[in-house]
Coordinates of C-alpha atoms in Angstrom, one line a residue:
X1 CA 0.0 0.0 0.0
X2 CA 2.8 2.4 0.9
X3 CA 4.6 1.5 -2.3
X4 CA 1.6 2.3 -4.4
X5 CA 1.1 5.6 -2.6
X6 CA 4.8 6.5 -3.1
X7 CA 4.6 5.7 -6.9
X8 CA 1.4 7.8 -7.0
X9 CA 3.2 10.7 -5.5
X10 CA 6.1 10.3 -8.0
X11 CA 3.6 10.2 -10.8
X12 CA 1.9 13.3 -9.6
X13 CA 5.4 15.0 -9.4
X14 CA 6.2 14.0 -13.0
X15 CA 2.8 15.3 -14.2
X16 CA 3.5 18.6 -12.5
X17 CA 6.9 18.9 -14.1
X18 CA 5.5 18.0 -17.5
X19 CA 2.8 20.6 -17.0
X20 CA 5.4 23.3 -16.2
X21 CA 7.5 22.4 -19.3
X22 CA 4.4 22.5 -21.5
X23 CA 3.5 25.9 -20.1
X24 CA 6.9 27.2 -20.8
X25 CA 6.9 25.8 -24.3
X26 CA 3.5 27.3 -24.9
X27 CA 4.7 30.7 -23.7
X28 CA 7.7 30.6 -26.0
X29 CA 5.5 29.6 -28.9
X30 CA 3.2 32.5 -28.1
X31 CA 6.2 34.9 -28.0
X32 CA 7.4 33.5 -31.4
X33 CA 3.9 33.8 -32.9
X34 CA 3.6 37.4 -31.6
X35 CA 7.1 38.4 -32.9
X36 CA 7.3 40.0 -36.3
X37 CA 9.4 38.5 -39.1
X38 CA 12.1 41.1 -38.6
X39 CA 12.4 40.2 -34.9
X40 CA 12.6 36.5 -35.8
X41 CA 15.3 37.2 -38.3
X42 CA 17.1 39.4 -35.8
X43 CA 17.1 36.6 -33.2
X44 CA 18.4 34.1 -35.8
X45 CA 21.2 36.5 -36.9
X46 CA 22.2 37.1 -33.2
X47 CA 22.3 33.3 -32.6
X48 CA 24.4 32.8 -35.7
X49 CA 26.8 35.6 -34.7
X50 CA 27.2 34.1 -31.2
X51 CA 28.0 30.7 -32.7
X52 CA 30.6 32.4 -35.1
X53 CA 32.2 34.2 -32.2
X54 CA 32.4 31.1 -30.1
X55 CA 34.0 29.2 -33.0
X56 CA 36.5 32.0 -33.6
X57 CA 37.5 32.1 -30.0
X58 CA 38.0 28.3 -30.1
X59 CA 40.2 28.5 -33.2
X60 CA 42.2 31.3 -31.7
X61 CA 42.8 29.4 -28.5
X62 CA 43.8 26.3 -30.5
X63 CA 46.2 28.4 -32.6
X64 CA 47.7 30.0 -29.5
X65 CA 48.3 26.6 -28.0
X66 CA 49.9 25.3 -31.1
X67 CA 52.2 28.3 -31.4
X68 CA 53.2 28.0 -27.7
X69 CA 53.9 24.3 -28.0
X70 CA 57.4 24.6 -29.5
X71 CA 58.4 26.8 -26.6
X72 CA 57.2 24.2 -24.1
X73 CA 58.9 21.3 -26.0
X74 CA 62.1 23.3 -26.5
X75 CA 62.4 23.9 -22.7
X76 CA 62.4 20.2 -22.2
X77 CA 65.6 19.7 -24.3
X78 CA 68.9 19.1 -22.6
X79 CA 70.8 22.3 -22.0
X80 CA 67.9 24.3 -23.3
X81 CA 67.9 28.1 -23.2
X82 CA 64.6 30.2 -23.2
X83 CA 64.2 32.9 -25.8
X84 CA 65.0 36.4 -24.6
X85 CA 65.2 39.1 -27.2
X86 CA 68.3 41.3 -27.4
X87 CA 67.3 45.0 -27.4
X88 CA 68.5 46.9 -30.5
X89 CA 70.4 49.4 -28.3
X90 CA 72.5 46.5 -27.0
X91 CA 73.0 45.0 -30.4
X92 CA 74.3 48.3 -31.7
X93 CA 76.6 48.6 -28.7
X94 CA 78.0 45.2 -29.3
X95 CA 78.9 45.8 -32.9
X96 CA 80.3 49.3 -32.1
X97 CA 82.5 47.7 -29.5
X98 CA 83.7 45.1 -31.9
X99 CA 84.4 47.9 -34.4
X100 CA 86.5 49.8 -31.8
X101 CA 88.3 46.6 -31.0
X102 CA 89.2 45.9 -34.6
X103 CA 90.2 49.5 -35.2
X104 CA 92.5 49.4 -32.2
X105 CA 94.1 46.2 -33.5
X106 CA 94.7 47.9 -36.8
X107 CA 96.4 50.8 -35.1
X108 CA 98.9 48.5 -33.3
X109 CA 102.2 47.6 -34.9
X110 CA 102.1 44.0 -36.0
X111 CA 104.6 41.8 -34.2
X112 CA 105.2 38.0 -34.3
X113 CA 102.1 36.3 -33.0
X114 CA 102.2 34.2 -29.8
X115 CA 101.6 30.5 -29.8
X116 CA 98.2 29.5 -31.3
X117 CA 95.6 28.6 -28.8
X118 CA 96.2 31.5 -26.5
X119 CA 93.2 33.5 -25.3
X120 CA 92.3 37.1 -25.4
X121 CA 95.1 38.3 -23.2
X122 CA 97.3 38.9 -26.2
X123 CA 96.2 41.3 -29.0
X124 CA 99.3 41.0 -31.2
X125 CA 98.0 38.0 -33.3
X126 CA 94.8 39.8 -34.0
X127 CA 96.6 43.0 -34.9
X128 CA 98.9 41.2 -37.4
X129 CA 95.9 40.1 -39.4
X130 CA 93.5 43.0 -39.3
X131 CA 96.2 45.7 -39.8
X132 CA 96.1 45.0 -43.6
X133 CA 92.8 46.7 -44.0
X134 CA 89.1 46.2 -43.9
X135 CA 87.8 42.7 -44.1
X136 CA 84.7 41.8 -46.1
X137 CA 84.8 38.1 -45.8
X138 CA 84.0 37.5 -42.1
X139 CA 81.4 34.9 -41.1
X140 CA 79.0 35.5 -38.2
X141 CA 76.9 32.9 -36.4
X142 CA 74.3 33.4 -33.6
X143 CA 73.7 30.3 -31.6
X144 CA 70.0 30.4 -30.5
X145 CA 69.1 33.2 -32.9
X146 CA 65.5 33.5 -31.7
X147 CA 63.6 35.9 -34.0
X148 CA 66.8 36.7 -35.9
X149 CA 67.2 40.3 -34.9
X150 CA 70.9 40.0 -34.2
X151 CA 71.6 38.2 -37.4
X152 CA 69.8 40.8 -39.4
X153 CA 71.8 43.6 -37.6
X154 CA 75.1 41.9 -38.4
X155 CA 74.2 41.5 -42.0
X156 CA 73.2 45.2 -42.3
X157 CA 76.3 46.8 -40.9
X158 CA 77.4 49.8 -42.9
X159 CA 80.5 49.8 -45.1
X160 CA 82.1 52.3 -42.8
X161 CA 82.9 49.4 -40.4
X162 CA 86.4 47.9 -40.7
X163 CA 84.8 44.5 -41.2
X164 CA 81.7 43.1 -42.9
X165 CA 80.1 39.7 -42.7
X166 CA 79.7 38.0 -46.0
X167 CA 77.7 35.3 -44.4
X168 CA 75.4 35.6 -41.3
X169 CA 73.8 32.5 -39.9
X170 CA 71.2 32.0 -37.2
X171 CA 70.7 28.7 -35.5
X172 CA 67.3 28.1 -33.9
X173 CA 65.5 25.0 -32.7
X174 CA 62.1 26.6 -32.0
X175 CA 59.9 26.1 -35.1
X176 CA 57.9 29.3 -34.6
X177 CA 61.0 31.6 -34.2
X178 CA 62.8 29.8 -37.0
X179 CA 59.9 30.2 -39.3
X180 CA 59.5 33.9 -38.6
X181 CA 63.2 34.7 -39.1
X182 CA 63.4 32.5 -42.2
X183 CA 60.4 34.2 -43.8
X184 CA 61.8 37.6 -42.9
X185 CA 65.1 36.8 -44.4
X186 CA 63.4 36.1 -47.8
X187 CA 62.0 39.6 -47.8
X188 CA 65.2 41.4 -46.6
X189 CA 67.3 43.4 -49.0
X190 CA 71.0 43.2 -48.0
X191 CA 74.1 45.0 -49.3
X192 CA 75.8 43.3 -52.2
X193 CA 77.9 40.3 -51.3
X194 CA 76.2 39.6 -48.1
X195 CA 73.7 36.9 -47.2
X196 CA 71.6 35.7 -44.3
X197 CA 70.8 32.1 -43.5
X198 CA 68.7 30.4 -40.9
X199 CA 68.9 26.7 -39.9
X200 CA 66.5 24.8 -37.6
X201 CA 68.9 22.8 -35.6
X202 CA 70.1 22.0 -32.1
X203 CA 73.0 24.4 -31.6
X204 CA 75.0 21.9 -29.6
X205 CA 75.1 19.6 -32.7
X206 CA 76.3 22.3 -35.1
X207 CA 80.0 22.7 -35.6
X208 CA 81.1 26.4 -35.8
X209 CA 84.5 25.7 -37.3
X210 CA 83.8 27.7 -40.5
X211 CA 83.0 31.0 -38.6
X212 CA 85.2 33.6 -37.1
X213 CA 82.7 35.5 -35.0
X214 CA 80.2 33.7 -32.8
X215 CA 77.5 35.1 -30.5
X216 CA 75.5 33.4 -27.8
X217 CA 72.9 34.5 -25.2
X218 CA 73.3 31.6 -22.7
X219 CA 72.9 31.3 -18.9
X220 CA 75.2 30.8 -16.0
X221 CA 74.9 27.0 -15.9
X222 CA 75.9 26.6 -19.6
X223 CA 78.8 29.0 -20.1
X224 CA 81.4 26.4 -19.4
X225 CA 79.9 24.3 -22.1
X226 CA 80.0 27.2 -24.6
X227 CA 83.6 27.9 -23.7
X228 CA 84.6 24.3 -24.4
X229 CA 82.6 24.3 -27.7
X230 CA 84.2 27.5 -29.0
X231 CA 87.7 26.6 -27.9
X232 CA 87.5 23.3 -29.8
X233 CA 85.6 24.4 -32.9
X234 CA 85.5 28.1 -33.7
X235 CA 87.5 28.9 -36.8
X236 CA 89.3 25.6 -37.1
X237 CA 87.8 24.8 -40.6
X238 CA 89.5 25.3 -43.9
X239 CA 86.7 27.6 -45.1
X240 CA 87.0 29.9 -42.1
X241 CA 88.5 33.4 -42.9
X242 CA 92.1 33.8 -41.7
X243 CA 92.8 35.9 -38.6
X244 CA 91.3 36.2 -35.1
X245 CA 88.1 34.7 -33.8
X246 CA 85.7 36.7 -31.7
X247 CA 83.2 35.3 -29.2
X248 CA 80.4 37.6 -28.1
X249 CA 78.5 36.6 -25.0
X250 CA 75.3 38.4 -24.2
X251 CA 74.9 39.0 -20.4
X252 CA 76.8 36.0 -19.1
X253 CA 80.6 35.8 -19.0
X254 CA 82.6 32.6 -20.0
X255 CA 84.4 31.3 -16.9
X256 CA 88.2 31.3 -17.1
X257 CA 88.2 33.4 -20.3
X258 CA 89.5 37.0 -20.2
X259 CA 87.4 39.4 -22.1
X260 CA 88.8 42.0 -24.4
X261 CA 85.7 44.1 -23.9
X262 CA 83.5 43.9 -20.8
X263 CA 80.6 46.3 -20.7
X264 CA 77.3 46.4 -19.0
X265 CA 75.4 43.5 -20.6
X266 CA 77.9 41.8 -22.9
X267 CA 81.4 40.5 -23.2
X268 CA 83.7 40.2 -26.3
X269 CA 86.5 37.7 -26.3
X270 CA 89.3 37.6 -28.9
X271 CA 90.5 34.1 -29.5
X272 CA 93.2 32.7 -31.8
X273 CA 92.3 29.3 -33.2
X274 CA 94.4 26.4 -32.1
X275 CA 94.7 25.0 -35.7
X276 CA 93.5 25.6 -39.2
X277 CA 92.9 22.3 -40.9

């Protein structure tokens, strides 16, 4: 008897809910019937616009996630370095300091160079090479080039400088940053005889033996590794221009290396290659 009464009460509740739903549907139908065709069209257009906005936001969010993915994956690599852009003022200061360093070397009287493999403490080997005049065959490489701003600045140096880079290369593992810099390089107009290249590659796996000027924006924990890499590779290839090699370190010094230039924010090291093979 109690079961029947409980079921009866549930049935009454269901009937009441159904009645409320029917009343709401009838009210909505009355509103629709009372609305003019223009109002119906306006409501339909608003609903379609809402769906379009929602779809657009969804696609934008998906695109943002896909664009951010290379940064996340890149940070998981061994000895990874996050992208931090170099301000143009610092880039100009770096190449002006290198200009002053080369000009100072030219002004010195060339003397017999010291043993190859010595670090920046001696300037005589560098002076012996650059004293002959302006060089236009230097090669520049930026390890972890990011959006390519430093590479483009190196390629666009004016002819008034005592050196010019015939080849400027940026190495970047991040797909988004590489794609941006590569695309920009295709649209860039450079002085005659100069070219810009970008390669998507792990910088630790690329040998820098064919370059005489290298730049890096590392971090404290990796500078020992960079010092070892440059001392073993930089300028040791047969295609490297003759003369001194310069290492530019943005923000972080290389331990045990003595800089020729040490300014607020960067260090320039002069290095004489151990051997040219």
